[in-house]
């Protein structure tokens, strides 16, 4: 073995150990932090429903539609920023890291402000009942007032989350987890302790959505203390990143968030028009469970994404393949266990959790479990696929899938209520991304392997011949 080969093997081994340590540390801190957060949220949500009532909680869930839409204003730039920071850090390009970070901050601040302006313009011309349905008549003022709070919090969250995205790029997810847990726990405590004094939808929004913004601000300050070269400086700013971040970000936004927004917020709108606030409240409760369970998967996938990106940049295909095998088997096992648990024990657990305010049947939980399992399978494949460098292909597929999902969800809701809606969503995933993403991933891994493969003997001789003759 040559000296270069030995050095390469030692470097790969050190990188593998560092990535493995970062993933384990991220998982341990995420589990430890989320356990407390989940317990508080499990207590906070029924308290909020008990004080506000099922109808007002349905209004709160409806306002979150607009919050989610405003979050789309970042156009996937946070994901693109994290990816590009990972690449720059792998090349030890500190000036590039600085410029990428503040290019992202500037773009997201502008886009977030533009998103609020567009939303205000739409709401000034279109009746809120036209958007959410006539079943919300009498709640218009509550919705308008709450949207204002949600809009301001959304913009602040987008700006501060740039620094959270940097944490993942530097494989420091464990630090983000600790700050994130502080925000979630603070929000839960604030909600539980103050909802009786301020029994209103705006107070719930400030508690649940506002507290994480404060914790993200402290995370940003902490990051800048740890990495002084990231503190803003006009002298260190470089051009050329706007177009890259924009193109990659938009593709990531479409592929990663379009379907989730279509499922969650589209489902609320469909059920609001067809059945009213009570049905939206039931759907929102199930989606809250989806958030809890998804957070368990994100414990692994969020720190895994930059690790895969770094491995791709260094040509470590073996590590990518091993990560794919482990992640795919893990998500299958998790989905099967979740489906069994929710179908059997879900209604009893939900009755205890929601204190009987919302009844969810075994059949509804079974349909939700099938949908959730498919959603998590696609999520893991997407993380692996984009981490390995395929940014644009998934976006095209998800546009078609989202249109199909909304269509099938509406048809399912008309025929079978909430159960039919989840079945429609599950069918749309099975028809498109559940099989196409793994196929694209195999192709992408082969492309990475070929790009780092040494030239064949005949090709090497042809490349060396001019130098010899010279």
Short mmCIF file of C-alpha atoms in Angstrom, two decimals:
data_model
loop_
_atom_site.label_atom_id
_atom_site.label_comp_id
_atom_site.label_asym_id
_atom_site.label_seq_id
_atom_site.Cartn_x
_atom_site.Cartn_y
_atom_site.Cartn_z
CA UNK A 1 0.00 0.00 0.00
CA UNK A 2 1.37 3.44 -0.93
CA UNK A 3 1.90 6.25 1.54
CA UNK A 4 -0.95 8.23 -0.07
CA UNK A 5 -3.33 5.29 0.30
CA UNK A 6 -2.34 4.76 3.93
CA UNK A 7 -2.84 8.46 4.68
CA UNK A 8 -6.25 8.36 2.98
CA UNK A 9 -7.34 5.33 5.00
CA UNK A 10 -6.21 6.96 8.26
CA UNK A 11 -8.07 10.16 7.33
CA UNK A 12 -11.27 8.24 6.52
CA UNK A 13 -11.01 6.33 9.79
CA UNK A 14 -10.63 9.55 11.77
CA UNK A 15 -13.56 11.14 9.91
CA UNK A 16 -15.72 8.08 10.54
CA UNK A 17 -14.94 8.16 14.25
CA UNK A 18 -15.68 11.89 14.44
CA UNK A 19 -18.98 11.52 12.56
CA UNK A 20 -19.98 8.55 14.69
CA UNK A 21 -19.20 10.41 17.89
CA UNK A 22 -21.15 13.47 16.72
CA UNK A 23 -24.19 11.35 15.81
CA UNK A 24 -24.15 9.50 19.15
CA UNK A 25 -23.76 12.73 21.12
CA UNK A 26 -26.57 14.33 19.13
CA UNK A 27 -28.85 11.34 19.73
CA UNK A 28 -28.19 11.20 23.47
CA UNK A 29 -28.72 14.92 24.04
CA UNK A 30 -31.78 14.98 21.77
CA UNK A 31 -33.44 12.09 23.59
CA UNK A 32 -32.63 13.57 26.98
CA UNK A 33 -33.89 17.02 26.02
CA UNK A 34 -36.97 15.92 24.10
CA UNK A 35 -38.23 13.66 26.86
CA UNK A 36 -38.75 16.65 29.11
CA UNK A 37 -40.18 18.71 26.27
CA UNK A 38 -42.60 15.98 25.18
CA UNK A 39 -43.85 15.43 28.73
CA UNK A 40 -44.52 19.15 29.12
CA UNK A 41 -46.23 19.34 25.73
CA UNK A 42 -48.37 16.31 26.54
CA UNK A 43 -49.49 18.20 29.63
CA UNK A 44 -49.73 21.61 27.99
CA UNK A 45 -51.92 20.65 25.02
CA UNK A 46 -54.81 19.15 27.07
CA UNK A 47 -54.57 22.09 29.49
CA UNK A 48 -54.95 24.47 26.56
CA UNK A 49 -57.89 22.49 25.16
CA UNK A 50 -59.53 22.36 28.59
CA UNK A 51 -59.29 26.13 29.08
CA UNK A 52 -59.98 27.28 25.52
CA UNK A 53 -62.47 24.57 24.56
CA UNK A 54 -62.43 22.40 21.45
CA UNK A 55 -63.69 25.17 19.15
CA UNK A 56 -61.05 27.73 20.22
CA UNK A 57 -58.33 25.10 19.96
CA UNK A 58 -59.52 24.48 16.42
CA UNK A 59 -59.06 28.22 15.81
CA UNK A 60 -55.50 27.99 17.18
CA UNK A 61 -54.77 25.04 14.88
CA UNK A 62 -56.16 27.05 11.97
CA UNK A 63 -53.93 30.06 12.73
CA UNK A 64 -50.95 27.70 12.55
CA UNK A 65 -51.79 27.27 8.86
CA UNK A 66 -50.74 30.87 8.27
CA UNK A 67 -47.67 30.46 10.47
CA UNK A 68 -46.64 27.44 8.41
CA UNK A 69 -47.21 29.34 5.17
CA UNK A 70 -45.01 32.19 6.43
CA UNK A 71 -42.31 29.66 7.27
CA UNK A 72 -42.30 28.73 3.58
CA UNK A 73 -40.95 32.22 2.85
CA UNK A 74 -37.44 30.98 3.64
CA UNK A 75 -37.66 28.97 0.38
CA UNK A 76 -35.48 26.17 1.72
CA UNK A 77 -32.53 28.52 2.24
CA UNK A 78 -31.90 27.15 5.74
CA UNK A 79 -31.27 23.69 4.33
CA UNK A 80 -29.12 25.06 1.53
CA UNK A 81 -27.18 27.20 4.02
CA UNK A 82 -26.46 24.19 6.22
CA UNK A 83 -25.34 22.14 3.23
CA UNK A 84 -23.05 24.85 1.86
CA UNK A 85 -21.58 25.53 5.31
CA UNK A 86 -20.78 21.82 5.61
CA UNK A 87 -18.97 21.89 2.27
CA UNK A 88 -17.05 25.07 3.16
CA UNK A 89 -16.08 23.66 6.58
CA UNK A 90 -14.85 20.43 4.95
CA UNK A 91 -12.55 22.60 2.79
CA UNK A 92 -11.51 24.74 5.82
CA UNK A 93 -12.79 27.86 4.01
CA UNK A 94 -13.56 30.20 6.93
CA UNK A 95 -14.19 33.27 4.78
CA UNK A 96 -16.63 31.19 2.77
CA UNK A 97 -18.41 30.05 5.95
CA UNK A 98 -18.76 33.68 7.09
CA UNK A 99 -20.13 34.83 3.74
CA UNK A 100 -22.55 31.91 3.39
CA UNK A 101 -23.98 32.50 6.87
CA UNK A 102 -24.71 36.20 6.40
CA UNK A 103 -25.88 35.79 2.82
CA UNK A 104 -28.45 33.38 4.22
CA UNK A 105 -29.44 35.77 7.04
CA UNK A 106 -29.94 38.63 4.56
CA UNK A 107 -31.94 36.58 2.07
CA UNK A 108 -34.20 35.07 4.71
CA UNK A 109 -34.86 38.42 6.41
CA UNK A 110 -35.89 39.93 3.06
CA UNK A 111 -38.02 36.94 2.04
CA UNK A 112 -39.66 36.70 5.47
CA UNK A 113 -40.64 40.36 5.36
CA UNK A 114 -41.94 39.95 1.82
CA UNK A 115 -43.99 36.94 2.90
CA UNK A 116 -45.68 38.97 5.65
CA UNK A 117 -46.41 41.78 3.21
CA UNK A 118 -48.00 39.36 0.74
CA UNK A 119 -50.10 37.74 3.47
CA UNK A 120 -51.34 41.15 4.66
CA UNK A 121 -52.22 42.08 1.08
CA UNK A 122 -54.19 38.87 0.56
CA UNK A 123 -56.08 39.17 3.85
CA UNK A 124 -56.97 42.77 3.06
CA UNK A 125 -58.65 41.67 -0.18
CA UNK A 126 -60.02 38.22 0.65
CA UNK A 127 -62.38 37.36 3.51
CA UNK A 128 -60.80 35.04 6.06
CA UNK A 129 -63.90 32.82 5.87
CA UNK A 130 -63.27 32.31 2.17
CA UNK A 131 -59.93 30.76 3.10
CA UNK A 132 -60.76 28.72 6.21
CA UNK A 133 -64.45 28.04 5.56
CA UNK A 134 -67.81 29.45 6.64
CA UNK A 135 -67.87 27.13 9.65
CA UNK A 136 -65.50 29.57 11.38
CA UNK A 137 -68.03 32.41 11.30
CA UNK A 138 -67.87 34.31 14.60
CA UNK A 139 -64.15 33.65 15.08
CA UNK A 140 -62.86 36.11 12.45
CA UNK A 141 -61.49 38.68 14.90
CA UNK A 142 -59.69 36.00 16.93
CA UNK A 143 -58.05 34.66 13.77
CA UNK A 144 -56.96 38.08 12.46
CA UNK A 145 -55.55 39.12 15.84
CA UNK A 146 -53.65 35.86 16.29
CA UNK A 147 -52.18 35.95 12.78
CA UNK A 148 -50.44 39.24 13.64
CA UNK A 149 -48.59 37.66 16.56
CA UNK A 150 -47.76 34.58 14.49
CA UNK A 151 -46.34 36.70 11.64
CA UNK A 152 -43.87 38.61 13.85
CA UNK A 153 -42.75 35.44 15.63
CA UNK A 154 -42.32 33.66 12.28
CA UNK A 155 -39.93 36.32 10.95
CA UNK A 156 -37.82 36.33 14.12
CA UNK A 157 -37.67 32.55 14.16
CA UNK A 158 -36.49 32.36 10.54
CA UNK A 159 -33.70 34.86 11.15
CA UNK A 160 -32.41 33.22 14.35
CA UNK A 161 -32.68 29.70 12.93
CA UNK A 162 -29.83 30.47 10.51
CA UNK A 163 -27.49 29.92 13.43
CA UNK A 164 -29.21 26.65 14.34
CA UNK A 165 -28.63 25.49 10.76
CA UNK A 166 -24.95 26.35 11.25
CA UNK A 167 -24.86 24.10 14.33
CA UNK A 168 -25.89 21.12 12.19
CA UNK A 169 -23.36 22.02 9.51
CA UNK A 170 -20.60 21.91 12.12
CA UNK A 171 -22.02 18.63 13.50
CA UNK A 172 -22.80 20.33 16.81
CA UNK A 173 -26.42 19.21 16.97
CA UNK A 174 -26.02 18.40 20.67
CA UNK A 175 -25.58 22.10 21.46
CA UNK A 176 -28.64 23.01 19.39
CA UNK A 177 -30.60 20.27 21.19
CA UNK A 178 -29.86 21.79 24.58
CA UNK A 179 -30.90 25.30 23.53
CA UNK A 180 -33.95 23.89 21.71
CA UNK A 181 -35.01 21.95 24.79
CA UNK A 182 -34.74 25.10 26.89
CA UNK A 183 -37.08 26.89 24.47
CA UNK A 184 -39.63 24.06 24.36
CA UNK A 185 -39.66 23.58 28.11
CA UNK A 186 -39.97 27.33 28.69
CA UNK A 187 -42.87 27.48 26.25
CA UNK A 188 -44.66 24.61 27.99
CA UNK A 189 -44.17 26.10 31.43
CA UNK A 190 -45.31 29.52 30.20
CA UNK A 191 -48.44 28.00 28.68
CA UNK A 192 -49.37 25.90 31.69
CA UNK A 193 -48.73 28.67 34.21
CA UNK A 194 -50.44 31.49 32.32
CA UNK A 195 -53.28 30.05 30.25
CA UNK A 196 -55.75 30.48 33.13
CA UNK A 197 -54.78 34.15 33.48
CA UNK A 198 -54.80 34.83 29.72
CA UNK A 199 -57.23 32.31 28.19
CA UNK A 200 -56.79 33.29 24.56
CA UNK A 201 -55.39 31.97 21.29
CA UNK A 202 -52.74 34.77 21.05
CA UNK A 203 -51.34 33.76 24.44
CA UNK A 204 -51.00 30.14 23.31
CA UNK A 205 -49.18 31.32 20.17
CA UNK A 206 -46.78 33.53 22.16
CA UNK A 207 -46.05 30.68 24.59
CA UNK A 208 -45.64 27.83 22.13
CA UNK A 209 -44.01 29.70 19.23
CA UNK A 210 -42.33 32.64 20.97
CA UNK A 211 -40.23 30.84 23.58
CA UNK A 212 -38.17 28.91 20.95
CA UNK A 213 -37.22 32.24 19.31
CA UNK A 214 -35.63 33.41 22.56
CA UNK A 215 -33.68 30.16 22.95
CA UNK A 216 -32.50 30.37 19.32
CA UNK A 217 -31.24 33.89 19.98
CA UNK A 218 -29.10 32.62 22.85
CA UNK A 219 -27.88 29.79 20.61
CA UNK A 220 -26.74 32.38 18.04
CA UNK A 221 -24.85 34.37 20.69
CA UNK A 222 -23.22 31.19 21.97
CA UNK A 223 -22.14 30.17 18.43
CA UNK A 224 -20.53 33.56 17.77
CA UNK A 225 -18.64 33.36 21.07
CA UNK A 226 -17.33 29.91 20.16
CA UNK A 227 -16.45 30.84 16.56
CA UNK A 228 -15.30 34.49 16.50
CA UNK A 229 -14.54 34.30 12.77
CA UNK A 230 -18.31 34.07 12.15
CA UNK A 231 -18.97 37.51 13.67
CA UNK A 232 -20.19 39.87 10.99
CA UNK A 233 -17.56 41.81 9.06
CA UNK A 234 -18.04 43.63 5.77
CA UNK A 235 -14.36 43.07 4.94
CA UNK A 236 -14.85 39.30 4.96
CA UNK A 237 -18.03 39.23 2.88
CA UNK A 238 -17.70 37.50 -0.49
CA UNK A 239 -20.15 37.50 -3.37
CA UNK A 240 -21.36 34.60 -5.46
CA UNK A 241 -23.47 32.74 -2.89
CA UNK A 242 -26.88 34.31 -3.52
CA UNK A 243 -27.63 32.30 -6.67
CA UNK A 244 -26.34 29.01 -5.24
CA UNK A 245 -28.28 29.30 -1.99
CA UNK A 246 -31.41 30.38 -3.83
CA UNK A 247 -31.40 27.54 -6.39
CA UNK A 248 -30.58 24.79 -3.92
CA UNK A 249 -32.85 26.24 -1.26
CA UNK A 250 -35.89 26.39 -3.51
CA UNK A 251 -35.38 22.80 -4.60
CA UNK A 252 -35.01 21.63 -1.00
CA UNK A 253 -38.09 23.60 -0.01
CA UNK A 254 -40.19 21.94 -2.67
CA UNK A 255 -38.89 18.45 -1.97
CA UNK A 256 -38.86 18.59 1.82
CA UNK A 257 -41.64 20.94 2.89
CA UNK A 258 -44.18 21.16 0.09
CA UNK A 259 -45.68 17.75 0.79
CA UNK A 260 -45.69 18.25 4.57
CA UNK A 261 -47.43 21.62 4.23
CA UNK A 262 -49.84 20.14 1.69
CA UNK A 263 -50.65 17.25 4.03
CA UNK A 264 -50.91 19.14 7.31
CA UNK A 265 -52.30 22.51 6.34
CA UNK A 266 -54.17 21.19 3.32
CA UNK A 267 -55.80 18.60 5.57
CA UNK A 268 -56.95 21.30 7.98
CA UNK A 269 -58.46 23.37 5.18
CA UNK A 270 -60.22 20.33 3.67
CA UNK A 271 -61.70 19.23 7.00
CA UNK A 272 -62.56 22.83 7.94
CA UNK A 273 -64.60 23.26 4.77
CA UNK A 274 -66.24 19.84 4.92
CA UNK A 275 -66.85 19.32 8.66
CA UNK A 276 -65.81 22.43 10.67
CA UNK A 277 -63.60 23.31 13.68
CA UNK A 278 -64.25 20.12 15.68
CA UNK A 279 -62.88 17.94 12.87
CA UNK A 280 -59.89 20.26 12.50
CA UNK A 281 -59.21 19.88 16.24
CA UNK A 282 -59.17 16.06 15.94
CA UNK A 283 -56.86 16.25 12.91
CA UNK A 284 -54.61 18.73 14.74
CA UNK A 285 -54.35 16.38 17.74
CA UNK A 286 -53.20 13.54 15.47
CA UNK A 287 -50.74 15.87 13.77
CA UNK A 288 -49.40 16.84 17.19
CA UNK A 289 -48.72 13.15 17.76
CA UNK A 290 -47.01 13.10 14.38
CA UNK A 291 -44.76 15.96 15.53
CA UNK A 292 -43.83 14.09 18.72
CA UNK A 293 -42.99 10.90 16.81
CA UNK A 294 -41.19 12.73 14.01
CA UNK A 295 -38.97 14.43 16.57
CA UNK A 296 -37.75 10.98 17.59
CA UNK A 297 -36.71 10.30 13.99
CA UNK A 298 -35.15 13.76 13.65
CA UNK A 299 -32.89 12.90 16.58
CA UNK A 300 -30.94 10.81 14.05
CA UNK A 301 -31.69 12.32 10.66
CA UNK A 302 -30.90 15.99 11.38
CA UNK A 303 -27.28 15.34 12.40
CA UNK A 304 -27.02 12.54 9.81
CA UNK A 305 -27.63 14.92 6.88
CA UNK A 306 -24.44 17.03 7.22
CA UNK A 307 -22.47 13.86 8.00
CA UNK A 308 -23.60 12.32 4.71
CA UNK A 309 -22.78 15.59 2.91
CA UNK A 310 -19.27 15.63 4.35
CA UNK A 311 -18.74 11.95 3.47
CA UNK A 312 -19.88 12.68 -0.08
CA UNK A 313 -17.43 15.59 -0.39
CA UNK A 314 -14.60 13.30 0.71
CA UNK A 315 -15.69 10.33 -1.42
CA UNK A 316 -16.37 8.03 1.54
CA UNK A 317 -18.96 5.89 -0.27
CA UNK A 318 -18.61 2.95 2.14
CA UNK A 319 -19.77 5.13 5.04
CA UNK A 320 -22.74 6.41 3.00
CA UNK A 321 -23.81 2.84 2.15
CA UNK A 322 -23.49 1.71 5.76
CA UNK A 323 -25.50 4.71 6.96
CA UNK A 324 -28.18 3.98 4.38
CA UNK A 325 -28.54 0.38 5.54
CA UNK A 326 -28.71 1.30 9.21
CA UNK A 327 -31.10 4.23 8.76
CA UNK A 328 -33.46 2.29 6.47
CA UNK A 329 -33.68 -0.69 8.82
CA UNK A 330 -34.16 1.60 11.81
CA UNK A 331 -37.03 3.51 10.25
CA UNK A 332 -38.78 0.29 9.17
CA UNK A 333 -38.56 -1.07 12.72
CA UNK A 334 -39.72 2.23 14.20
CA UNK A 335 -42.68 2.45 11.80
CA UNK A 336 -43.84 -1.10 12.56
CA UNK A 337 -43.60 -0.61 16.33
CA UNK A 338 -45.37 2.74 16.09
CA UNK A 339 -48.18 1.30 13.94
CA UNK A 340 -48.80 -1.54 16.40
CA UNK A 341 -48.69 0.73 19.44
CA UNK A 342 -50.96 3.41 18.00
CA UNK A 343 -53.53 0.99 16.61
CA UNK A 344 -53.85 -0.98 19.83
CA UNK A 345 -53.27 1.59 22.57
CA UNK A 346 -53.73 4.90 20.74
CA UNK A 347 -57.41 5.57 21.65
CA UNK A 348 -56.83 4.88 25.36
CA UNK A 349 -53.67 6.99 25.48
CA UNK A 350 -55.38 9.83 23.58
CA UNK A 351 -58.34 9.73 25.96
CA UNK A 352 -56.00 10.13 28.93
CA UNK A 353 -53.92 12.78 27.15
CA UNK A 354 -56.86 14.89 25.92
CA UNK A 355 -59.01 14.19 29.00
CA UNK A 356 -61.89 12.98 26.85
CA UNK A 357 -62.21 16.26 24.97
CA UNK A 358 -61.47 14.60 21.60
CA UNK A 359 -62.22 10.94 20.86
CA UNK A 360 -59.97 9.16 18.33
CA UNK A 361 -60.93 5.63 17.24
CA UNK A 362 -58.80 2.55 16.57
CA UNK A 363 -59.54 2.82 12.86
CA UNK A 364 -58.48 6.47 12.74
CA UNK A 365 -55.25 5.63 14.53
CA UNK A 366 -54.59 2.70 12.17
CA UNK A 367 -55.00 4.92 9.09
CA UNK A 368 -52.80 7.58 10.66
CA UNK A 369 -50.12 4.97 11.53
CA UNK A 370 -49.92 3.75 7.91
CA UNK A 371 -49.58 7.33 6.70
CA UNK A 372 -46.96 8.16 9.32
CA UNK A 373 -44.86 5.07 8.53
CA UNK A 374 -44.73 5.91 4.83
CA UNK A 375 -43.95 9.55 5.60
CA UNK A 376 -40.97 8.61 7.80
CA UNK A 377 -39.65 6.14 5.22
CA UNK A 378 -39.63 8.87 2.60
CA UNK A 379 -38.10 11.36 5.04
CA UNK A 380 -35.10 9.11 5.74
CA UNK A 381 -34.59 8.39 2.03
CA UNK A 382 -34.77 12.13 1.31
CA UNK A 383 -32.12 12.92 3.94
CA UNK A 384 -29.78 10.32 2.46
CA UNK A 385 -30.52 11.37 -1.11
CA UNK A 386 -29.95 15.10 -0.66
CA UNK A 387 -27.01 14.53 1.66
CA UNK A 388 -25.40 12.50 -1.13
CA UNK A 389 -25.79 15.46 -3.48
CA UNK A 390 -29.09 14.98 -5.34
CA UNK A 391 -30.87 18.30 -4.75
CA UNK A 392 -33.04 18.93 -7.81
CA UNK A 393 -34.48 15.54 -8.77
CA UNK A 394 -36.62 15.04 -5.61
CA UNK A 395 -38.22 18.47 -6.08
CA UNK A 396 -39.80 17.56 -9.42
CA UNK A 397 -41.30 14.38 -7.96
CA UNK A 398 -42.77 16.11 -4.91
CA UNK A 399 -44.68 18.69 -6.96
CA UNK A 400 -46.68 15.90 -8.60
CA UNK A 401 -47.06 13.95 -5.37
CA UNK A 402 -48.43 16.94 -3.44
CA UNK A 403 -51.06 17.62 -6.10
CA UNK A 404 -52.05 13.95 -5.98
CA UNK A 405 -52.09 14.00 -2.15
CA UNK A 406 -54.48 16.96 -1.92
CA UNK A 407 -56.79 15.39 -4.50
CA UNK A 408 -56.88 11.98 -2.81
CA UNK A 409 -57.15 13.52 0.66
CA UNK A 410 -60.22 15.52 -0.36
CA UNK A 411 -61.84 12.48 -1.96
CA UNK A 412 -60.98 10.37 1.08
CA UNK A 413 -62.38 12.95 3.51
CA UNK A 414 -65.67 13.14 1.59
CA UNK A 415 -66.01 9.36 1.68
CA UNK A 416 -64.55 8.49 5.07
CA UNK A 417 -63.88 11.59 7.17
CA UNK A 418 -60.52 11.84 8.91
CA UNK A 419 -59.82 8.14 8.28
CA UNK A 420 -60.38 8.52 4.56
CA UNK A 421 -58.19 11.62 4.46
CA UNK A 422 -55.20 9.76 5.94
CA UNK A 423 -55.75 6.82 3.59
CA UNK A 424 -55.71 9.23 0.64
CA UNK A 425 -52.45 10.78 1.84
CA UNK A 426 -50.86 7.36 2.32
CA UNK A 427 -51.80 6.23 -1.19
CA UNK A 428 -50.24 9.35 -2.72
CA UNK A 429 -46.91 8.67 -0.94
CA UNK A 430 -46.94 5.01 -1.97
CA UNK A 431 -47.55 5.99 -5.60
CA UNK A 432 -44.61 8.39 -5.94
CA UNK A 433 -41.82 8.99 -3.42
CA UNK A 434 -41.88 5.74 -1.40
CA UNK A 435 -40.26 3.83 -4.28
CA UNK A 436 -38.69 6.57 -6.44
CA UNK A 437 -36.51 8.11 -3.71
CA UNK A 438 -34.68 4.82 -2.90
CA UNK A 439 -34.16 4.28 -6.64
CA UNK A 440 -32.68 7.76 -7.05
CA UNK A 441 -30.50 7.21 -3.99
CA UNK A 442 -28.92 4.08 -5.47
CA UNK A 443 -28.17 5.99 -8.66
CA UNK A 444 -26.70 8.94 -6.74
CA UNK A 445 -24.38 6.72 -4.69
CA UNK A 446 -23.07 5.12 -7.89
CA UNK A 447 -22.41 8.59 -9.33
CA UNK A 448 -20.45 9.63 -6.24
CA UNK A 449 -18.45 6.41 -6.35
CA UNK A 450 -17.62 6.87 -10.04
CA UNK A 451 -16.56 10.50 -9.53
CA UNK A 452 -13.97 9.46 -6.90
CA UNK A 453 -12.83 6.23 -8.56
CA UNK A 454 -9.21 6.21 -9.77
CA UNK A 455 -8.86 6.27 -13.57
CA UNK A 456 -8.61 2.95 -15.38
CA UNK A 457 -5.07 1.87 -16.43
CA UNK A 458 -5.65 2.74 -20.10
CA UNK A 459 -7.06 6.16 -19.22
CA UNK A 460 -4.20 6.82 -16.77
CA UNK A 461 -1.63 6.01 -19.45
CA UNK A 462 -3.35 8.41 -21.86
CA UNK A 463 -3.32 11.17 -19.23
CA UNK A 464 0.33 10.58 -18.36
CA UNK A 465 1.58 10.28 -21.96
CA UNK A 466 1.62 14.06 -22.75
CA UNK A 467 3.63 14.74 -19.61
CA UNK A 468 6.18 12.04 -20.48
CA UNK A 469 6.61 13.28 -24.05
CA UNK A 470 6.94 16.83 -22.77
#
